[in-house]
PDB file of C-alpha atoms in Angstrom:
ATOM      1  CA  UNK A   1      74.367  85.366 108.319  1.00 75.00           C
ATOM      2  CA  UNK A   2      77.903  86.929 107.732  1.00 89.00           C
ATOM      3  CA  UNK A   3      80.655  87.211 110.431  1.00 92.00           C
ATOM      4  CA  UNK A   4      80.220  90.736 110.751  1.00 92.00           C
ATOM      5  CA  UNK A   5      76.469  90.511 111.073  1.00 94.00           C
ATOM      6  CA  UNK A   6      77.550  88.031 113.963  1.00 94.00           C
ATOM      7  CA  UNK A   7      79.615  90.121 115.853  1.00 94.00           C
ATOM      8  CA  UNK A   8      77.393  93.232 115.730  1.00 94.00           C
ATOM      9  CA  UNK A   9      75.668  91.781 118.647  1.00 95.00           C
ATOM     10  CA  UNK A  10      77.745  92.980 121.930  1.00 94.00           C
ATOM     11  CA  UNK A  11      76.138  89.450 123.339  1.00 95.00           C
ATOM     12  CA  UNK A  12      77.514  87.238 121.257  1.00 96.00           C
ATOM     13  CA  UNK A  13      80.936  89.035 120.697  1.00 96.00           C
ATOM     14  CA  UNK A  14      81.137  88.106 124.736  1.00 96.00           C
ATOM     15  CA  UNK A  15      79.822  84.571 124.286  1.00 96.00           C
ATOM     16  CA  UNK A  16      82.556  84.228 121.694  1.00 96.00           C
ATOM     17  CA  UNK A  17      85.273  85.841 124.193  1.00 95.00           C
ATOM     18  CA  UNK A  18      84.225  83.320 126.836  1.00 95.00           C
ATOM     19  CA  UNK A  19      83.951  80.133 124.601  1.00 96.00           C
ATOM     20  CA  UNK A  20      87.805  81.205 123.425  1.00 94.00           C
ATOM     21  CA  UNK A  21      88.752  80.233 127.099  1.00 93.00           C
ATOM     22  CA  UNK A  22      87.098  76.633 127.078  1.00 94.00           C
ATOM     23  CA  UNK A  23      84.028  75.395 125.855  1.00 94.00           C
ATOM     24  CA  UNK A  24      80.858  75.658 128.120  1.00 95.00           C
ATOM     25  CA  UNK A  25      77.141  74.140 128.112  1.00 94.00           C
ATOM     26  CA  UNK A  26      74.439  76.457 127.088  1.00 92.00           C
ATOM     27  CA  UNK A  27      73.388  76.279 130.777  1.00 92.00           C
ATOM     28  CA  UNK A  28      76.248  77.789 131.982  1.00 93.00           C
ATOM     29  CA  UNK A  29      76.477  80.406 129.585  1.00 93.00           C
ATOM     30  CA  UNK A  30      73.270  81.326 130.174  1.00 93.00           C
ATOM     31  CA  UNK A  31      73.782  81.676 134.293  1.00 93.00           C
ATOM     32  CA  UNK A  32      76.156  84.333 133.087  1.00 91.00           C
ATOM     33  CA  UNK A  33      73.804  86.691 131.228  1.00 91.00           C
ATOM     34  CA  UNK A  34      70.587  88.707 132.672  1.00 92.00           C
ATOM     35  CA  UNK A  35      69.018  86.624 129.679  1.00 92.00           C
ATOM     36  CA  UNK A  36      67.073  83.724 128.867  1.00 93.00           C
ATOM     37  CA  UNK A  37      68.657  80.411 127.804  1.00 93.00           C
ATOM     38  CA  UNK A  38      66.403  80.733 125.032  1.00 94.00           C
ATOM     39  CA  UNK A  39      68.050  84.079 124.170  1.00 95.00           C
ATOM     40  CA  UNK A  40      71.406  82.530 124.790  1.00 95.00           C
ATOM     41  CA  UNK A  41      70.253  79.485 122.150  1.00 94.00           C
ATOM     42  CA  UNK A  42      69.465  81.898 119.347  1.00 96.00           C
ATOM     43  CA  UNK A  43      72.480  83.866 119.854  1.00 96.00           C
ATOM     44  CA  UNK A  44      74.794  80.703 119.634  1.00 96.00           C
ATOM     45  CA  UNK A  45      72.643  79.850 117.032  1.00 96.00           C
ATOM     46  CA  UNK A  46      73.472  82.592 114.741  1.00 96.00           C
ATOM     47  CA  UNK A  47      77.271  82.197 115.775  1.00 97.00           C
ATOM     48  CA  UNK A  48      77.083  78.830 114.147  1.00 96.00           C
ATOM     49  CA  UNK A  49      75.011  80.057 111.249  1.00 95.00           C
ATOM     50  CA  UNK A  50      78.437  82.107 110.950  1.00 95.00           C
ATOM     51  CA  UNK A  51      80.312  79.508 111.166  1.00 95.00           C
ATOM     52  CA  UNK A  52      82.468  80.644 114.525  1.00 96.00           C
ATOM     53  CA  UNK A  53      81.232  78.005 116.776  1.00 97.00           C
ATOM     54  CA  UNK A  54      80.385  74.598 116.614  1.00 96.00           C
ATOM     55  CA  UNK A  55      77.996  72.939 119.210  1.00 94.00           C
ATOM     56  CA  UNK A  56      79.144  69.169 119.887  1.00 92.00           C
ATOM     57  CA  UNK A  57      76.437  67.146 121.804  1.00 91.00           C
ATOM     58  CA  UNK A  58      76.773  65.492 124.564  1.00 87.00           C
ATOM     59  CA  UNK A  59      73.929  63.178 125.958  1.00 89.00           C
ATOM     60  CA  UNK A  60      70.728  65.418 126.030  1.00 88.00           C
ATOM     61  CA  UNK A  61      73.108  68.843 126.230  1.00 88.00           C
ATOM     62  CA  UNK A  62      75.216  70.509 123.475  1.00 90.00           C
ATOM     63  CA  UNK A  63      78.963  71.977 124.310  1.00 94.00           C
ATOM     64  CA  UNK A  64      79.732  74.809 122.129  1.00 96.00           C
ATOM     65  CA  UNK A  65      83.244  75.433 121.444  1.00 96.00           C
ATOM     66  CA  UNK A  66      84.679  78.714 119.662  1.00 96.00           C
ATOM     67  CA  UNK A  67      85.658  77.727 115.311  1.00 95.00           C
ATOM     68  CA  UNK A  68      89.202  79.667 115.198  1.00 92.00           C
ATOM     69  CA  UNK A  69      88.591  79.045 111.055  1.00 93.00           C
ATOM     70  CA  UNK A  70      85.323  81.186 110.995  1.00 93.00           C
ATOM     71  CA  UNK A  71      87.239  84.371 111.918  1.00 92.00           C
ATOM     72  CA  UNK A  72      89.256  83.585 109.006  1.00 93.00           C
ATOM     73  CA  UNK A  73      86.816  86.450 106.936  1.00 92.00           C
ATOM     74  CA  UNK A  74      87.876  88.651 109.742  1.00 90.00           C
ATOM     75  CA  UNK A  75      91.271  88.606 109.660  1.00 91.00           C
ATOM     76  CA  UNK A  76      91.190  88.925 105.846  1.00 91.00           C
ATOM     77  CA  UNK A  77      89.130  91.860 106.498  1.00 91.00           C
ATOM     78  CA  UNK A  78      92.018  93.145 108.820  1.00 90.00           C
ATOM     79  CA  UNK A  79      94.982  92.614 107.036  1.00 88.00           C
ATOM     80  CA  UNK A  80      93.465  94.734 104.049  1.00 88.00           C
ATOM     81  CA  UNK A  81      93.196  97.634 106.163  1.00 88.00           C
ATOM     82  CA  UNK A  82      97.003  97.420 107.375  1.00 83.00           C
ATOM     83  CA  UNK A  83      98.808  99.623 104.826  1.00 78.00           C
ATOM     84  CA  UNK A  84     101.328  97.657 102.693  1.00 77.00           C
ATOM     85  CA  UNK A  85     104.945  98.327 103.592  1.00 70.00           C
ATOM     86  CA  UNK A  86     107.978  97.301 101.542  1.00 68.00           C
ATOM     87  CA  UNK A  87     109.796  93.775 102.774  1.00 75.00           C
ATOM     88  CA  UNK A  88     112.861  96.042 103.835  1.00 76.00           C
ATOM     89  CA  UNK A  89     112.515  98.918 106.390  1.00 75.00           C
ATOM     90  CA  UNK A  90     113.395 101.978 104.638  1.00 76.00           C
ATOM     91  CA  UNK A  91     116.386 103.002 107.179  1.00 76.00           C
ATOM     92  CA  UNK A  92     118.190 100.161 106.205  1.00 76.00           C
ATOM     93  CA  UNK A  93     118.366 100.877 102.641  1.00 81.00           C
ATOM     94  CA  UNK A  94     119.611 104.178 103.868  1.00 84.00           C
ATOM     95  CA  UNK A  95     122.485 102.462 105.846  1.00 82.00           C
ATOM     96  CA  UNK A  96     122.810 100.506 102.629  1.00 83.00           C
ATOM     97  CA  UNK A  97     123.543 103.257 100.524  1.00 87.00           C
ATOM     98  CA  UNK A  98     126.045 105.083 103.006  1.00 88.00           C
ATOM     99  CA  UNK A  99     127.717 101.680 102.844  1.00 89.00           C
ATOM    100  CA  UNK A 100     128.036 101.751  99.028  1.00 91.00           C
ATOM    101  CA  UNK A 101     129.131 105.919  99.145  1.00 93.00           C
ATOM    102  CA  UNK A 102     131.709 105.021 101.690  1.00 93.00           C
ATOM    103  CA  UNK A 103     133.152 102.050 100.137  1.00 93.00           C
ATOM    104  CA  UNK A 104     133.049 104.180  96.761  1.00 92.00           C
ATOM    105  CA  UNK A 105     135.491 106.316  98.050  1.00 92.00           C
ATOM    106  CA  UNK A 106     137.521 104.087  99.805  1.00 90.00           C
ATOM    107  CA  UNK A 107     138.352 102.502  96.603  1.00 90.00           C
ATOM    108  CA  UNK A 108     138.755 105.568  94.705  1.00 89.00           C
ATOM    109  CA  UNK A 109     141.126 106.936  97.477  1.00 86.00           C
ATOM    110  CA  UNK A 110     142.995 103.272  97.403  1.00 83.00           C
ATOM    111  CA  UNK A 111     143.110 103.546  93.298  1.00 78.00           C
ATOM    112  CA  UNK A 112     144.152 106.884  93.650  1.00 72.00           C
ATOM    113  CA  UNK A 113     146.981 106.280  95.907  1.00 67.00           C
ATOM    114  CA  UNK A 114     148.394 103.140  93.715  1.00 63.00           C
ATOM    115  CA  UNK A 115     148.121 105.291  90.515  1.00 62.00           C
ATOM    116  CA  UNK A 116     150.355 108.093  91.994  1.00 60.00           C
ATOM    117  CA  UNK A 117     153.156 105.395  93.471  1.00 61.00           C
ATOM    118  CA  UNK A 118     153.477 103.738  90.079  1.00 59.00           C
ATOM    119  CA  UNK A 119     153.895 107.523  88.330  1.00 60.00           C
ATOM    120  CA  UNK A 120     156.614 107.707  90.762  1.00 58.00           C
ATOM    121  CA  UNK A 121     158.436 104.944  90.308  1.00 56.00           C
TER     122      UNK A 121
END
């Protein structure tokens, strides 16, 4: 199973929101659902099939922690969507190119100026 088929599930998109605070047992992520711990086992099941969580045992229990690396599809997925803008904000090339005008006429003014004293003397 895919990340996205993972996070179709409204359940497991929670279980994933609540094993980004801290890892938890399945028994206490089950005492926070109206479902079965079996339920809760298949769901964190198919997270790891997905590779966003990992289940580290611990005695006769397993901790399952949240993978930050299997949302890596995700963000991918994200960033394509996010339209592509050039490295430089376009209002600064326009404050670049009323530099360049004004500094354009400054020396034409300046080269102007010298021109007409040297006629002149």
């Amino acid at each position: 199973m895919d990340v996205f088929e993972a996070l179709a599930d409204s359940v497991r998109r929670d279980l994933l929101e609540r094993l980004a605070d801290a890892p938890a047992r399945v028994v206490d992520l089950a005492a926070e659902y109206p479902i079965s711990r079996p339920a809760i086992s298949k769901h964190l099941r198919i997270l790891a099939d997905a590779g966003l969580v990992s289940a580290e045992p611990h005695g006769r229990e397993r901790h399952y922690r949240l993978s930050p690396a299997g949302l890596a599809p995700l963000r991918d997925y994200l960033e394509q969507l996010q339209p592509t803008r050039p490295p430089i904000p376009e209002h600064a090339l326009d404050g670049l190119d009323l530099e360049v005008r004004r500094t354009t006429r400054e020396r034409r003014a300046t080269t102007s100026t010298d021109s007409d004293k040297e006629q002149t003397a």
